[in-house]
mmCIF file of C-alpha atoms in Angstrom:
data_model
loop_
_atom_site.group_PDB
_atom_site.id
_atom_site.type_symbol
_atom_site.label_atom_id
_atom_site.label_comp_id
_atom_site.label_asym_id
_atom_site.label_seq_id
_atom_site.Cartn_x
_atom_site.Cartn_y
_atom_site.Cartn_z
ATOM 1 C CA MET A 94 172.507 -45.181 -73.094
ATOM 2 C CA THR A 95 172.601 -47.085 -69.857
ATOM 3 C CA ASN A 96 172.532 -45.437 -66.487
ATOM 4 C CA ASP A 97 174.990 -47.706 -64.691
ATOM 5 C CA LYS A 98 175.412 -46.512 -61.122
ATOM 6 C CA SER A 99 177.893 -49.156 -60.122
ATOM 7 C CA GLN A 100 181.292 -47.856 -59.170
ATOM 8 C CA ILE A 101 184.431 -48.940 -60.859
ATOM 9 C CA PRO A 102 187.128 -50.287 -58.570
ATOM 10 C CA LEU A 103 189.663 -47.634 -57.654
ATOM 11 C CA SER A 104 193.216 -48.325 -56.649
ATOM 12 C CA GLN A 105 194.219 -47.244 -53.164
ATOM 13 C CA GLN A 106 197.207 -45.497 -54.758
ATOM 14 C CA PHE A 107 194.909 -43.313 -56.876
ATOM 15 C CA VAL A 108 192.616 -42.439 -53.964
ATOM 16 C CA GLY A 109 195.653 -41.753 -51.778
ATOM 17 C CA ASP A 110 197.162 -39.454 -54.413
ATOM 18 C CA VAL A 111 193.950 -37.427 -54.661
ATOM 19 C CA ARG A 112 193.701 -37.204 -50.871
ATOM 20 C CA GLN A 113 197.298 -35.939 -50.749
ATOM 21 C CA ILE A 114 196.494 -33.273 -53.362
ATOM 22 C CA ILE A 115 193.522 -32.131 -51.266
ATOM 23 C CA GLU A 116 195.563 -32.035 -48.042
ATOM 24 C CA THR A 117 198.387 -30.115 -49.711
ATOM 25 C CA GLY A 118 195.910 -27.611 -51.125
ATOM 26 C CA ARG A 119 194.288 -27.151 -47.729
ATOM 27 C CA LYS A 120 197.624 -26.564 -46.031
ATOM 28 C CA GLN A 121 198.591 -24.017 -48.671
ATOM 29 C CA ALA A 122 195.244 -22.241 -48.310
ATOM 30 C CA TYR A 123 195.568 -22.087 -44.499
ATOM 31 C CA ALA A 124 199.143 -20.795 -44.768
ATOM 32 C CA ALA A 125 198.136 -18.132 -47.296
ATOM 33 C CA THR A 126 195.248 -17.073 -45.062
ATOM 34 C CA ARG A 127 197.561 -16.800 -42.036
ATOM 35 C CA ASN A 128 200.058 -14.735 -44.010
ATOM 36 C CA ILE A 129 197.370 -12.395 -45.314
ATOM 37 C CA ALA A 130 195.970 -11.995 -41.793
ATOM 38 C CA LEU A 131 199.398 -11.046 -40.411
ATOM 39 C CA VAL A 132 199.995 -8.495 -43.159
ATOM 40 C CA THR A 133 196.484 -7.140 -42.558
ATOM 41 C CA TYR A 134 197.213 -6.732 -38.839
ATOM 42 C CA TRP A 135 200.535 -5.045 -39.648
ATOM 43 C CA ASN A 136 198.789 -2.626 -42.005
ATOM 44 C CA ILE A 137 196.142 -1.833 -39.394
ATOM 45 C CA GLY A 138 198.944 -1.093 -36.931
ATOM 46 C CA ARG A 139 200.691 1.105 -39.501
ATOM 47 C CA ARG A 140 197.522 3.069 -40.160
ATOM 48 C CA ILE A 141 196.852 3.535 -36.427
ATOM 49 C CA VAL A 142 200.372 4.908 -35.917
ATOM 50 C CA GLU A 143 200.009 7.234 -38.908
ATOM 51 C CA GLU A 144 196.707 8.575 -37.580
ATOM 52 C CA GLU A 145 198.017 8.948 -34.024
ATOM 53 C CA GLN A 146 201.132 10.791 -35.064
ATOM 54 C CA LYS A 147 199.706 12.816 -37.950
ATOM 55 C CA GLY A 148 203.209 13.401 -39.295
ATOM 56 C CA ASN A 149 204.773 14.057 -35.878
ATOM 57 C CA SER A 150 207.532 11.894 -34.476
ATOM 58 C CA ARG A 151 205.351 10.969 -31.466
ATOM 59 C CA ALA A 152 201.655 10.650 -30.818
ATOM 60 C CA GLU A 153 199.783 13.120 -28.654
ATOM 61 C CA TYR A 154 199.429 12.077 -25.021
ATOM 62 C CA GLY A 155 196.047 10.678 -24.011
ATOM 63 C CA THR A 156 194.775 9.821 -27.469
ATOM 64 C CA ARG A 157 191.638 7.675 -27.378
ATOM 65 C CA LEU A 158 192.002 6.736 -31.007
ATOM 66 C CA ILE A 159 192.305 2.976 -30.475
ATOM 67 C CA ALA A 160 189.312 2.778 -28.128
ATOM 68 C CA GLY A 161 187.154 4.703 -30.590
ATOM 69 C CA LEU A 162 188.342 2.612 -33.518
ATOM 70 C CA ALA A 163 187.632 -0.591 -31.598
ATOM 71 C CA ASP A 164 184.096 0.558 -30.833
ATOM 72 C CA ASN A 165 183.519 1.158 -34.537
ATOM 73 C CA LEU A 166 185.153 -2.018 -35.849
ATOM 74 C CA LYS A 167 183.641 -4.446 -33.319
ATOM 75 C CA LYS A 168 180.162 -3.605 -34.566
ATOM 76 C CA GLU A 169 180.970 -4.793 -38.057
ATOM 77 C CA TYR A 170 183.848 -7.254 -37.642
ATOM 78 C CA GLY A 171 183.372 -8.689 -34.156
ATOM 79 C CA SER A 172 185.496 -8.928 -31.054
ATOM 80 C CA SER A 173 188.697 -9.754 -32.955
ATOM 81 C CA TYR A 174 189.019 -6.010 -33.464
ATOM 82 C CA ASN A 175 188.723 -5.040 -29.808
ATOM 83 C CA LYS A 176 190.917 -2.425 -28.118
ATOM 84 C CA ARG A 177 193.440 -4.968 -26.873
ATOM 85 C CA ASN A 178 193.982 -6.526 -30.305
ATOM 86 C CA LEU A 179 194.253 -3.120 -31.963
ATOM 87 C CA GLU A 180 196.942 -2.247 -29.423
ATOM 88 C CA HIS A 181 198.741 -5.474 -30.388
ATOM 89 C CA PHE A 182 198.482 -4.549 -34.100
ATOM 90 C CA ARG A 183 199.951 -1.124 -33.317
ATOM 91 C CA LYS A 184 202.816 -2.668 -31.357
ATOM 92 C CA PHE A 185 203.383 -5.234 -34.127
ATOM 93 C CA TYR A 186 203.904 -2.399 -36.587
ATOM 94 C CA LEU A 187 206.114 -0.407 -34.222
ATOM 95 C CA LEU A 188 208.390 -3.363 -33.422
ATOM 96 C CA PHE A 189 208.503 -4.761 -36.967
ATOM 97 C CA ASN A 190 208.042 -1.613 -39.032
ATOM 98 C CA ASN A 191 209.670 -2.954 -42.185
ATOM 99 C CA ILE A 192 207.094 -4.807 -44.299
ATOM 100 C CA GLU A 193 209.860 -6.636 -46.174
ATOM 101 C CA ILE A 194 211.051 -8.205 -42.919
ATOM 102 C CA VAL A 195 207.486 -9.110 -42.018
ATOM 103 C CA ASN A 196 206.956 -10.742 -45.412
ATOM 104 C CA GLU A 197 210.247 -12.621 -45.102
ATOM 105 C CA PHE A 198 209.404 -14.177 -41.756
ATOM 106 C CA VAL A 199 205.639 -14.612 -41.570
ATOM 107 C CA HIS A 200 205.330 -17.647 -43.825
ATOM 108 C CA ASN A 201 205.746 -20.120 -40.928
ATOM 109 C CA LEU A 202 204.303 -18.022 -38.125
ATOM 110 C CA THR A 203 200.858 -17.448 -36.700
ATOM 111 C CA TRP A 204 199.415 -14.444 -34.934
ATOM 112 C CA THR A 205 200.051 -16.301 -31.663
ATOM 113 C CA HIS A 206 203.775 -16.427 -32.498
ATOM 114 C CA ILE A 207 203.802 -12.708 -33.227
ATOM 115 C CA ARG A 208 201.907 -11.831 -30.039
ATOM 116 C CA ARG A 209 204.441 -13.805 -28.015
ATOM 117 C CA LEU A 210 207.298 -11.997 -29.762
ATOM 118 C CA LEU A 211 205.732 -8.634 -28.879
ATOM 119 C CA SER A 212 206.510 -9.336 -25.213
ATOM 120 C CA VAL A 213 210.259 -9.715 -25.876
ATOM 121 C CA THR A 214 211.706 -6.337 -24.932
ATOM 122 C CA ASP A 215 215.241 -6.800 -26.260
ATOM 123 C CA PRO A 216 215.213 -6.074 -30.031
ATOM 124 C CA VAL A 217 218.186 -8.357 -30.712
ATOM 125 C CA ALA A 218 216.567 -11.242 -28.840
ATOM 126 C CA ARG A 219 213.231 -10.585 -30.539
ATOM 127 C CA GLN A 220 214.879 -10.776 -33.977
ATOM 128 C CA TRP A 221 216.715 -13.962 -32.970
ATOM 129 C CA TYR A 222 213.449 -15.610 -31.849
ATOM 130 C CA LEU A 223 211.716 -14.457 -35.030
ATOM 131 C CA THR A 224 214.465 -15.927 -37.180
ATOM 132 C CA ARG A 225 214.684 -19.232 -35.263
ATOM 133 C CA ALA A 226 210.918 -19.693 -35.053
ATOM 134 C CA THR A 227 210.657 -19.182 -38.806
ATOM 135 C CA LYS A 228 213.640 -21.280 -39.898
ATOM 136 C CA ASP A 229 213.013 -24.157 -37.491
ATOM 137 C CA MET A 230 209.215 -23.949 -37.770
ATOM 138 C CA TRP A 231 208.816 -23.673 -34.014
ATOM 139 C CA SER A 232 205.422 -24.214 -32.486
ATOM 140 C CA THR A 233 204.250 -21.511 -30.109
ATOM 141 C CA THR A 234 204.986 -23.927 -27.269
ATOM 142 C CA THR A 235 208.630 -24.196 -28.367
ATOM 143 C CA LEU A 236 208.859 -20.420 -28.713
ATOM 144 C CA ASP A 237 207.477 -20.068 -25.187
ATOM 145 C CA LEU A 238 210.021 -22.556 -23.815
ATOM 146 C CA TYR A 239 212.982 -20.675 -25.270
ATOM 147 C CA ALA A 240 211.631 -17.259 -24.295
ATOM 148 C CA ASP A 241 210.834 -18.453 -20.764
ATOM 149 C CA ARG A 242 214.370 -19.841 -20.372
ATOM 150 C CA ARG A 243 215.802 -16.501 -21.425
ATOM 151 C CA ARG A 244 213.564 -14.578 -18.995
ATOM 152 C CA THR A 245 214.473 -16.981 -16.176
ATOM 153 C CA SER A 246 218.226 -16.829 -16.882
ATOM 154 C CA SER A 247 218.215 -13.031 -17.128
ATOM 155 C CA ARG A 248 216.671 -12.775 -13.643
ATOM 156 C CA ASN A 249 219.448 -14.844 -12.036
#
């Protein structure tokens, strides 16, 4: 048996096809990771609200739950789970409290998209931006442009 280390000539079409398979797989993996992260953040927000309210319609005033949770989580999971982000997760759940809606729209969105949507106070406008950003695959820059126009026009 010979140990021939010479390479056989490969067609550019073949190499290109394999590269495309790799790129497609990477994109799918990144998208799946983003989606799982968003659902994770939503679930963290849901659990915070459940703990705050303990079955009541509103949370007790002055609760330091989020600050305490952040102190605990940062030790193990890093600064991504700081007080500010946990507050965003809580708000994410409160503004989009139907997991089916979240699952329907998150496939083209990032956490940056969601954070920007959290600042839209009008629920109808927020839903419109969510729908458009998902359907038209808006970048966060495009989302900002539309949201800024709306804020500017509503001030005039």
